XYZ file of C-alpha atoms in Angstrom:
707
model
C 104.889 137.870 98.392
C 104.334 134.474 100.353
C 106.801 131.990 99.825
C 105.697 128.053 100.369
C 107.657 126.258 103.124
C 108.346 122.334 103.338
C 106.430 123.105 107.101
C 103.000 124.641 105.644
C 102.916 121.914 102.849
C 102.697 119.180 105.429
C 100.266 121.425 107.924
C 96.801 121.950 107.961
C 94.515 122.916 106.115
C 95.381 121.148 103.190
C 96.928 123.457 100.659
C 94.885 121.587 97.619
C 91.776 122.246 99.784
C 89.489 120.119 100.447
C 88.921 117.635 97.729
C 86.464 115.035 97.657
C 86.876 111.410 97.319
C 85.401 107.914 97.944
C 81.877 109.171 95.823
C 78.479 107.354 96.606
C 74.895 108.090 95.374
C 72.119 107.289 97.770
C 69.994 104.727 96.246
C 67.157 106.683 95.682
C 69.476 109.738 94.299
C 68.389 111.857 96.983
C 71.848 112.504 98.419
C 75.565 112.031 97.057
C 77.979 110.711 99.659
C 81.730 111.715 99.820
C 84.689 111.839 101.848
C 86.720 115.198 102.345
C 89.399 116.053 104.825
C 87.978 119.027 107.648
C 89.827 122.566 107.105
C 91.464 121.645 110.921
C 92.715 118.285 110.152
C 94.682 117.280 106.570
C 94.875 114.088 107.818
C 91.568 112.821 108.556
C 88.355 112.003 106.580
C 85.051 112.950 107.557
C 81.711 111.714 105.599
C 79.718 114.558 104.129
C 76.749 114.896 101.721
C 75.346 116.552 99.129
C 71.428 117.266 98.841
C 71.019 116.679 95.422
C 67.369 118.592 96.044
C 68.044 121.568 97.959
C 71.492 121.721 96.675
C 73.105 121.499 100.218
C 75.995 120.334 101.951
C 76.516 119.188 105.228
C 79.141 117.107 107.629
C 77.571 114.359 108.430
C 80.022 112.532 110.567
C 82.520 114.326 112.366
C 85.132 111.845 113.463
C 86.807 114.437 115.833
C 84.223 114.155 118.108
C 84.668 110.024 118.181
C 87.436 108.499 120.389
C 90.387 106.173 119.140
C 89.350 102.199 119.479
C 93.307 101.812 119.763
C 96.681 100.434 117.593
C 96.150 99.668 114.245
C 97.124 96.033 113.670
C 99.700 94.795 111.466
C 97.213 93.647 108.614
C 95.357 97.132 109.095
C 99.230 98.811 108.803
C 100.278 96.906 105.425
C 96.689 97.023 103.860
C 96.779 101.063 104.344
C 100.254 100.466 102.865
C 99.084 98.666 99.653
C 95.976 100.883 99.488
C 98.437 104.256 99.551
C 95.457 105.559 102.004
C 96.905 106.944 105.237
C 94.116 109.167 106.513
C 92.708 109.272 109.675
C 88.647 108.656 110.694
C 86.363 107.421 108.080
C 88.632 104.821 105.793
C 85.213 103.624 104.269
C 81.980 103.629 103.832
C 78.533 101.675 102.240
C 74.714 102.810 101.815
C 72.788 100.182 103.178
C 69.131 99.317 103.733
C 67.775 101.507 100.852
C 69.308 104.144 101.871
C 68.213 104.638 104.762
C 71.854 103.663 106.764
C 75.280 104.382 106.117
C 77.590 101.703 107.480
C 81.133 103.378 108.135
C 84.388 101.933 109.049
C 86.156 104.558 111.584
C 89.556 103.435 113.496
C 88.708 99.805 113.216
C 85.006 99.954 114.468
C 82.008 99.726 112.259
C 79.130 102.394 112.807
C 75.747 102.558 111.623
C 74.395 106.130 110.328
C 70.806 106.687 110.400
C 70.524 109.064 107.650
C 66.856 109.999 108.318
C 67.608 110.545 112.296
C 70.917 111.783 112.165
C 72.662 109.808 114.316
C 75.858 107.298 114.464
C 75.416 104.031 116.573
C 78.512 101.714 117.106
C 77.734 98.351 115.292
C 80.454 96.199 116.439
C 81.622 95.275 119.743
C 84.121 97.674 121.853
C 87.356 96.218 121.268
C 87.326 94.197 118.405
C 89.143 95.946 115.126
C 87.583 95.451 111.639
C 88.222 95.667 108.073
C 87.381 95.254 104.827
C 83.210 96.575 105.153
C 81.630 95.838 102.310
C 77.616 96.103 102.194
C 75.505 93.397 100.709
C 73.629 94.745 97.161
C 70.236 94.638 98.662
C 71.820 96.348 101.378
C 70.104 94.051 103.928
C 73.643 92.864 105.640
C 77.275 94.442 106.597
C 80.274 92.365 105.623
C 83.518 92.585 107.643
C 86.547 90.708 108.576
C 87.746 89.979 112.206
C 90.759 88.242 113.382
C 91.004 86.989 109.784
C 87.409 85.540 109.605
C 84.501 86.737 107.628
C 81.305 88.044 109.625
C 78.373 89.160 108.318
C 75.549 91.267 110.513
C 71.602 91.248 109.690
C 70.753 94.750 109.982
C 67.021 93.541 110.562
C 67.961 91.531 112.802
C 70.451 93.014 114.936
C 72.204 89.515 114.706
C 76.011 89.115 113.952
C 77.086 86.133 112.043
C 80.500 84.218 111.610
C 80.953 82.625 108.536
C 84.275 81.162 108.559
C 86.183 79.333 111.671
C 89.850 79.021 110.795
C 91.601 82.320 110.625
C 94.282 82.478 112.753
C 98.557 81.748 111.599
C 98.486 81.498 108.224
C 95.122 81.355 106.701
C 93.194 84.497 106.784
C 89.444 84.406 105.371
C 87.681 87.626 103.336
C 90.659 89.656 102.110
C 92.617 89.929 99.517
C 96.718 88.960 100.272
C 99.431 90.699 100.116
C 100.447 90.047 96.151
C 96.615 91.195 95.242
C 96.731 93.977 96.786
C 100.232 95.218 95.856
C 100.587 94.291 92.344
C 97.025 92.889 91.009
C 94.962 96.116 92.507
C 92.758 93.745 93.875
C 91.615 94.952 96.962
C 88.793 92.766 98.257
C 88.416 89.531 99.185
C 84.881 89.271 99.484
C 81.351 89.967 97.182
C 77.868 90.041 97.249
C 75.471 88.392 94.584
C 72.593 91.164 93.924
C 70.212 89.235 95.519
C 71.491 89.175 99.054
C 71.669 85.079 99.033
C 75.597 84.846 98.582
C 78.981 85.688 99.274
C 81.982 84.603 98.026
C 85.249 84.800 99.856
C 89.106 83.899 99.765
C 90.492 81.958 102.053
C 93.986 82.837 101.984
C 97.131 79.843 102.986
C 100.439 81.674 103.075
C 101.759 78.260 104.834
C 103.645 77.243 101.155
C 106.227 80.534 101.810
C 109.048 80.200 103.704
C 108.762 82.791 106.946
C 111.970 85.067 106.531
C 112.944 87.853 109.659
C 112.805 91.372 108.355
C 114.242 93.471 110.944
C 112.175 96.543 111.969
C 114.172 99.456 113.303
C 111.946 101.879 115.404
C 113.497 104.701 118.159
C 113.770 102.538 120.506
C 114.362 99.152 119.926
C 114.995 96.078 116.646
C 112.248 93.849 116.357
C 113.158 90.697 114.039
C 109.637 90.388 111.787
C 108.842 87.120 110.592
C 107.389 87.534 107.315
C 106.233 85.088 104.414
C 106.972 87.622 101.673
C 106.649 85.696 97.786
C 110.056 86.269 96.243
C 110.440 85.880 92.923
C 110.786 82.860 91.686
C 109.264 81.048 95.032
C 105.986 80.360 96.544
C 102.812 81.874 96.566
C 100.118 82.071 99.071
C 97.385 79.324 98.196
C 94.054 81.090 97.506
C 90.939 78.937 97.515
C 87.763 80.571 96.434
C 84.227 79.818 98.084
C 80.834 80.549 97.771
C 78.627 81.254 101.025
C 75.009 80.341 100.541
C 73.164 82.196 103.758
C 69.975 80.193 103.910
C 71.380 76.778 103.745
C 74.515 77.806 106.071
C 76.717 75.751 103.057
C 80.066 76.897 101.463
C 80.679 75.298 97.890
C 84.562 75.333 96.865
C 85.119 76.285 93.274
C 87.660 74.739 90.827
C 88.921 78.349 88.963
C 92.158 77.035 88.408
C 93.823 75.405 85.071
C 97.134 75.295 87.065
C 97.797 74.882 90.316
C 99.631 78.362 90.464
C 97.297 80.210 89.316
C 96.220 83.784 90.488
C 93.072 84.596 91.279
C 92.788 88.226 89.374
C 89.440 89.265 89.815
C 85.800 87.875 90.770
C 82.252 89.810 90.266
C 79.072 88.445 90.963
C 75.358 88.751 89.926
C 71.966 87.325 90.595
C 73.226 83.784 88.827
C 76.831 83.877 87.989
C 80.056 84.447 89.687
C 82.361 85.490 86.818
C 85.866 84.981 87.711
C 89.133 86.134 86.296
C 92.367 83.774 86.330
C 95.510 84.775 85.379
C 98.143 82.025 85.048
C 101.426 82.218 86.532
C 103.573 83.664 84.254
C 100.993 86.090 83.269
C 100.539 85.602 79.423
C 97.019 83.754 79.639
C 93.796 85.823 81.373
C 90.835 83.912 81.414
C 87.325 84.438 82.037
C 85.333 81.722 83.274
C 81.738 82.251 84.950
C 79.790 79.696 87.135
C 76.730 79.407 88.250
C 75.678 80.487 91.408
C 72.879 77.410 92.206
C 75.811 74.753 91.166
C 76.785 73.299 88.126
C 80.152 73.467 86.322
C 81.538 76.648 84.983
C 82.077 77.570 81.778
C 85.016 79.354 80.048
C 84.075 82.983 78.373
C 87.218 84.274 76.807
C 90.563 83.778 76.677
C 92.798 86.749 76.565
C 96.765 86.165 75.557
C 100.093 88.157 75.146
C 103.659 86.860 74.486
C 104.706 89.207 77.029
C 102.089 89.529 79.503
C 98.634 90.143 79.359
C 97.277 93.760 81.378
C 94.633 93.662 84.504
C 91.723 95.740 84.058
C 88.762 96.921 85.369
C 86.533 96.902 82.641
C 84.419 93.706 82.496
C 80.802 94.181 83.123
C 77.985 91.472 82.983
C 75.233 93.387 81.155
C 72.976 90.728 80.668
C 73.243 86.720 81.824
C 74.882 86.309 77.699
C 76.476 89.728 77.083
C 79.364 91.272 79.213
C 82.126 93.762 78.452
C 85.676 92.878 78.177
C 89.206 95.289 77.831
C 90.985 93.611 74.828
C 94.703 94.712 74.420
C 95.114 91.805 71.169
C 95.459 94.620 68.451
C 97.827 96.698 70.216
C 95.092 99.207 71.605
C 93.188 98.870 75.023
C 90.081 98.550 73.283
C 86.522 98.066 74.819
C 84.538 95.346 73.359
C 80.915 94.065 73.757
C 80.720 89.873 73.934
C 77.295 87.978 73.427
C 77.115 84.559 72.794
C 80.668 84.314 70.965
C 80.382 87.168 68.984
C 82.288 90.238 69.768
C 81.521 94.063 68.634
C 84.342 96.435 69.748
C 83.283 99.846 70.342
C 84.026 103.276 69.495
C 86.956 103.799 66.599
C 89.630 106.151 66.521
C 90.304 105.849 70.508
C 93.769 105.619 71.757
C 93.076 103.836 74.945
C 90.087 102.743 77.394
C 91.065 102.320 81.155
C 88.065 102.044 82.955
C 84.502 101.959 82.467
C 82.024 103.842 84.658
C 78.352 102.632 83.927
C 77.087 99.996 81.600
C 73.786 98.632 80.300
C 71.779 97.126 77.349
C 71.943 101.103 76.220
C 74.913 102.756 76.594
C 78.455 102.214 78.156
C 80.338 104.893 79.793
C 83.855 104.884 80.211
C 87.320 106.551 80.434
C 89.878 106.963 78.048
C 91.452 109.377 75.553
C 90.973 110.081 72.428
C 93.733 112.624 71.252
C 96.535 112.318 74.059
C 97.272 110.391 76.545
C 98.388 112.830 78.740
C 94.214 113.667 79.525
C 91.589 111.251 80.180
C 87.990 112.209 79.671
C 84.333 110.643 79.730
C 83.199 109.006 76.620
C 79.721 107.903 76.247
C 79.208 104.745 73.441
C 75.160 103.872 72.261
C 75.175 100.025 71.527
C 72.718 101.502 68.610
C 75.991 103.206 67.236
C 78.462 101.501 68.528
C 81.837 102.918 66.268
C 80.614 106.283 67.006
C 82.158 107.885 71.089
C 80.617 110.632 72.270
C 83.189 112.434 74.881
C 81.406 113.852 77.485
C 83.972 115.654 79.322
C 85.673 119.074 77.400
C 87.510 120.702 80.042
C 91.361 119.829 79.202
C 93.038 117.871 81.685
C 92.095 114.763 83.938
C 89.335 113.265 85.031
C 87.596 110.637 86.958
C 83.913 109.926 86.979
C 81.498 108.001 89.511
C 77.994 107.559 87.903
C 74.680 106.990 90.079
C 73.026 103.378 89.258
C 70.782 104.415 86.363
C 73.966 106.298 84.201
C 71.699 109.101 84.194
C 74.137 110.874 86.435
C 77.632 110.938 87.412
C 79.934 113.607 89.268
C 83.118 114.613 87.638
C 86.472 115.118 89.872
C 89.280 116.729 87.687
C 91.964 118.567 87.710
C 94.483 120.468 85.211
C 97.821 121.729 85.294
C 96.688 125.371 86.178
C 93.812 124.450 88.493
C 93.839 122.279 91.594
C 90.765 119.658 91.785
C 87.301 120.425 91.610
C 84.050 118.009 91.659
C 81.362 118.658 89.562
C 77.741 116.901 89.454
C 76.089 116.282 86.239
C 72.628 115.602 86.219
C 70.873 114.284 83.119
C 70.878 117.570 80.334
C 71.451 120.037 83.230
C 74.062 122.336 83.764
C 76.801 121.119 86.280
C 76.737 121.807 89.550
C 79.994 122.693 91.479
C 80.019 120.440 94.819
C 83.578 122.028 95.165
C 84.910 124.436 92.474
C 87.605 125.048 94.500
C 89.090 128.234 93.069
C 91.829 129.963 93.876
C 90.436 132.609 95.130
C 90.696 134.487 98.240
C 90.298 132.307 101.059
C 91.805 128.931 99.500
C 94.296 127.339 101.470
C 97.132 128.210 98.789
C 95.900 131.482 97.655
C 98.405 133.202 99.859
C 101.065 131.632 97.271
C 99.578 131.671 93.751
C 101.650 134.662 93.268
C 104.496 132.297 92.936
C 103.145 129.467 91.641
C 104.762 128.161 88.584
C 102.606 126.489 85.993
C 104.226 123.374 84.485
C 105.105 123.152 80.797
C 104.486 120.117 78.554
C 106.249 118.823 75.370
C 107.231 115.541 73.654
C 110.831 114.478 72.180
C 111.183 110.970 70.004
C 112.756 108.029 72.136
C 115.302 105.340 70.086
C 112.044 103.421 68.149
C 110.173 106.284 66.943
C 107.794 106.281 69.886
C 106.679 109.783 71.430
C 108.093 110.406 74.931
C 105.733 113.191 76.619
C 107.642 115.441 79.481
C 106.833 117.623 82.219
C 108.593 120.765 83.148
C 108.320 122.747 86.379
C 111.312 125.677 85.555
C 112.136 128.332 87.817
C 110.115 131.257 88.158
C 111.350 134.729 85.909
C 114.315 133.047 84.083
C 116.977 135.309 83.285
C 117.949 134.772 79.635
C 121.936 135.688 80.558
C 121.771 132.765 83.612
C 121.923 129.056 83.602
C 120.083 127.234 85.926
C 120.462 123.539 87.381
C 117.784 121.041 86.683
C 116.368 117.916 88.692
C 114.930 114.936 86.946
C 112.342 113.586 88.930
C 111.894 110.050 88.022
C 109.867 107.214 88.669
C 109.891 104.802 85.285
C 108.580 101.853 86.082
C 105.764 99.751 84.242
C 102.077 100.604 85.724
C 103.005 104.170 86.259
C 102.421 107.257 84.168
C 103.169 110.455 85.904
C 103.088 113.015 83.028
C 99.452 113.763 82.971
C 97.487 117.463 82.492
C 96.645 117.605 85.903
C 97.520 119.718 89.377
C 101.127 118.686 89.646
C 102.480 117.765 93.575
C 103.119 121.082 95.485
C 106.639 120.061 96.311
C 107.493 120.669 92.686
C 106.702 124.210 93.543
C 109.862 123.966 96.313
C 112.229 122.810 94.130
C 111.355 125.429 91.414
C 111.016 128.301 93.804
C 115.108 127.049 95.192
C 115.542 127.675 91.730
C 116.235 124.712 90.156
C 113.765 123.162 87.466
C 112.278 119.898 87.891
C 112.173 117.674 84.418
C 109.575 114.236 84.469
C 109.602 112.356 81.456
C 107.365 108.629 81.208
C 109.690 106.388 79.372
C 108.729 103.400 77.717
C 107.306 100.264 79.587
C 105.209 103.065 81.311
C 100.970 102.645 81.224
C 97.820 104.284 79.127
C 99.614 103.960 76.127
C 99.539 100.842 73.500
C 100.853 97.526 74.124
C 103.752 98.381 72.214
C 104.784 101.497 74.734
C 105.097 99.123 77.387
C 106.346 95.579 76.164
C 110.233 96.880 74.882
C 111.181 96.168 79.126
C 110.132 92.599 78.547
C 113.252 90.086 80.005
C 115.388 93.062 81.344
C 114.635 95.898 83.320
C 116.726 99.630 83.443
C 117.674 99.257 79.822
C 114.914 101.072 77.717
C 113.676 102.908 80.740
C 117.232 104.010 81.126
C 117.749 105.074 77.468
C 114.655 107.039 77.287
C 115.310 109.002 80.585
C 118.574 109.724 78.736
C 117.233 111.167 76.145
C 115.509 113.717 78.042
C 118.560 114.380 79.512
C 120.436 114.880 76.214
C 117.766 117.591 75.206
C 118.104 119.278 78.442
C 121.430 119.527 77.523
C 120.492 121.856 74.556
C 118.486 123.941 76.390
C 119.797 127.662 76.442
C 118.378 128.120 80.235
C 120.154 124.942 81.459
C 123.846 124.653 83.050
C 124.366 121.332 81.857
C 127.220 121.190 84.562
C 124.655 121.021 87.262
C 121.875 118.008 86.645
C 120.893 115.943 89.329
C 118.302 113.183 89.781
C 115.750 112.274 92.178
C 113.353 108.515 92.832
C 111.976 106.715 95.065
C 111.031 102.808 94.665
C 111.668 102.464 91.322
C 112.268 105.601 90.592
C 115.542 105.074 93.481
C 116.664 101.836 90.901
C 116.575 104.029 87.843
C 118.409 107.350 89.713
C 120.916 104.781 90.996
C 120.955 102.886 86.825
C 121.156 106.730 85.414
C 123.930 108.337 87.521
C 125.724 104.774 86.347
C 124.960 105.446 82.974
C 125.091 108.944 81.846
C 129.405 109.690 81.661
C 129.307 111.746 84.476
C 126.749 114.418 83.291
C 124.243 113.982 86.738
C 126.118 116.107 89.422
C 124.221 114.440 92.805
C 121.198 111.959 92.942
C 118.411 110.900 95.286
C 117.685 108.028 95.514
C 115.230 106.303 97.878
C 114.027 102.888 98.901
C 115.621 101.962 95.459
C 114.960 98.427 94.181
C 118.565 97.186 94.043
C 118.412 92.989 93.316
C 115.187 92.213 91.539
C 115.310 88.182 93.455
C 114.564 90.442 96.327
C 111.444 91.551 95.212
C 107.701 90.150 94.553
C 106.227 86.839 92.327
C 103.352 88.788 90.453
C 105.255 92.726 89.906
C 108.741 90.702 88.842
C 107.797 87.892 86.822
C 105.648 89.942 84.763
C 108.558 91.164 83.337
C 111.293 89.086 84.263
C 110.217 85.639 84.620
C 111.346 83.618 87.157
C 115.224 83.827 88.457
C 115.664 79.925 86.640
C 113.685 80.743 83.417
C 116.096 84.183 83.038
C 119.063 84.470 85.100
C 120.739 86.759 82.570
C 117.735 89.145 82.173
C 118.245 89.226 86.365
C 121.729 89.791 86.639
C 121.610 92.522 83.613
C 118.261 94.166 85.450
C 120.364 94.605 89.466
C 122.471 97.841 90.372
C 125.468 96.221 91.510
C 127.078 95.612 87.720
C 126.735 99.193 87.125
C 128.522 100.268 90.248
C 131.794 100.368 89.309
C 130.478 104.340 86.875
C 128.179 105.262 89.254
C 129.775 109.290 89.378
C 128.441 112.068 91.125
C 127.298 113.183 94.966
C 124.579 110.449 96.252
C 121.926 110.601 98.673
C 120.543 107.280 100.129
C 116.987 107.376 101.500
C 114.932 104.228 103.318
C 112.124 103.305 106.069
C 114.088 100.957 108.470
C 110.418 99.191 108.633
C 110.129 98.767 104.880
C 107.627 95.530 104.297
C 107.579 95.986 100.265
C 110.859 97.030 99.013
C 112.770 95.710 101.949
C 115.402 97.382 103.551
C 117.943 94.348 102.607
C 118.017 96.464 99.119
C 119.343 99.054 100.722
C 122.128 96.973 103.450
C 123.283 95.299 99.982
C 123.934 98.161 98.125
C 125.132 100.330 100.946
C 127.670 97.257 101.219
C 128.855 97.018 97.587
C 129.286 100.948 97.657
C 131.859 100.929 100.638
C 133.490 97.900 98.803
C 134.020 99.934 95.967
C 135.282 102.962 97.842
C 132.177 104.782 96.740
C 131.123 108.154 99.283
C 127.924 108.535 100.166
C 125.202 109.891 102.170
C 122.789 108.398 103.889
C 119.124 108.468 105.668
C 117.062 106.117 107.795
C 113.883 106.423 109.318
C 113.058 104.337 111.804
C 109.632 102.534 111.948
C 108.906 104.589 108.635
C 107.828 102.122 105.496
C 107.931 102.440 101.825
C 105.976 105.359 101.667
C 107.813 107.301 104.255
C 104.310 109.130 105.207
C 104.374 110.035 108.581
C 104.356 113.342 108.672
C 107.540 114.449 110.420
C 108.533 111.952 107.894
C 108.034 113.433 105.238
C 108.871 116.907 106.631
C 112.231 115.908 107.471
C 112.698 113.478 104.184
C 111.691 116.673 101.595
C 113.984 119.057 103.861
C 116.858 116.741 103.656
C 116.559 115.990 99.826
C 116.140 119.868 99.513
C 119.315 121.102 101.648
C 121.446 117.933 99.319
C 120.381 119.160 95.922
C 121.304 123.444 97.001
C 124.422 122.083 98.123
C 125.686 120.209 95.362
C 123.804 122.237 92.577
C 123.507 125.777 93.349
C 126.720 125.979 95.181
């Protein structure tokens, strides 16, 4: 019998196996490339290729043999936090030159891999750091950002060209701003037309955002970092949208806004139009506009409105110049619409939700969503000749993420379930799927020594006060003795835009709590995503009200279970989950004995514009909602042992949230424990930090719930 340890959880090889990601088919479908961790280094991504013709797999780029090019820039560190992508090695890659070349971003440098020659050469000059790698759609050009300016590299001529000149200071070109990355999930700042003639790009000027000093504590020094953080109700960056024509070396600036403070939400191009999604500052209106690339006025294609907020999505696809796909929640459910010349046709009857479009042409649409249960995601197909009929293509129970080739004839399916770690299957036409990564828990798999001790979670449902169904995932201790009662830890996030309860391979840190004798209970409260809009809307105007009601309903459910010791219930959460942990400890009438609060939002006036205003409006328009959503009016009733954790260089949930909380607790003579991590940002992802944090959490809960 081998017990899982904290050290092994964060060591190499990764316990989940080497799980491929960032799939890209070659233009001629001869290869399927992907990134994966090599067995010797769980924190590095190398480039691999599966040959569809001879069914062989090989590593194309071993980043362990490539010397690093220096320290990450502040912008790169920020982008990694926004993308939640922390691995070294290949961060991004793109096919170019008709599949003859693969451009790869490796540690700030850009390399060109020759597919036929199996060679790798440095494309950018040594000493420079680049980010935001893209390839033109026709494969002739590589584009990237250096020192806040946009560059294009002509692969045929072997020549670099600088497109913008004014980057620096408050101005950046070709890269998504903080709000776009963190809250709108728009991670790109420049886009190519399908004929390689045009590149659209953002010009971001943060001058309107006042400078505030964010104090970062490292192990050896205190640094005042000037940061232009867009606090709720205050100014955002100015985002202009330029269209650069390479042949004429000219830029045309698009007047995409209807109001000065509108958001640039999404951008896409084909050979004729640039399509722009524009969101109002109050986020209740989302407008799709199309501008001819050759010039001339744009036109409004569609307007989506909600009384609360409009969710952004990635379902727009221009199928022809006059026909496009759109996802609308106007009916209360996220439905896929086929829009052509002012007419709309709803695709698929009886679906619970469409979450993303994988592929679309004039004959079919491949999309991800669910029909029967929101804890699973499947690939669905709609034949546009019979738009009401939906064919489900994936039938293995679990959560599926799919990438299709350029013609929609093949796709790669990465999926997992509560009983199986992520595996990857390739589907080619009507033939049987091929396992790219079976990742079976058999002899030789990194997790195999721990399989006998693994505890599969259970799923269930409880009702909310308004009749909505709340789904939960429960990981119980192994070998429960019916004559004993056990402690339970409520692991909570609770914030909007997130779904925790899925039929997928759960984080293995849950096993450590269960093996220590503590059950872990996770519940998706109202306000969370991947459900109907009516499930999300109750949080509008005040945060931490219905979310706490639902989590307390989960607590009451636990108290009715014969195996649960109702006097030994704890809670833990990070970020919004830290906010929720504080509120639950303050509103449970002493039912929670101990809580862990990681990087909590304590005062929503200190959080950013786009996220906070989506649910609360501005502080000026909704002062009562902001006061009610703060934790400070609840602290008088806070009970139980409290552990507060925060990274001392957090640029997302600023350390000021916890420093204000510490003062408020001290003023009220409330005892608490504190663990701070010098130099760590919001994700607390450095290996030594991750190990120490989990050690600290386990020790705290064992001390308070097991004794």
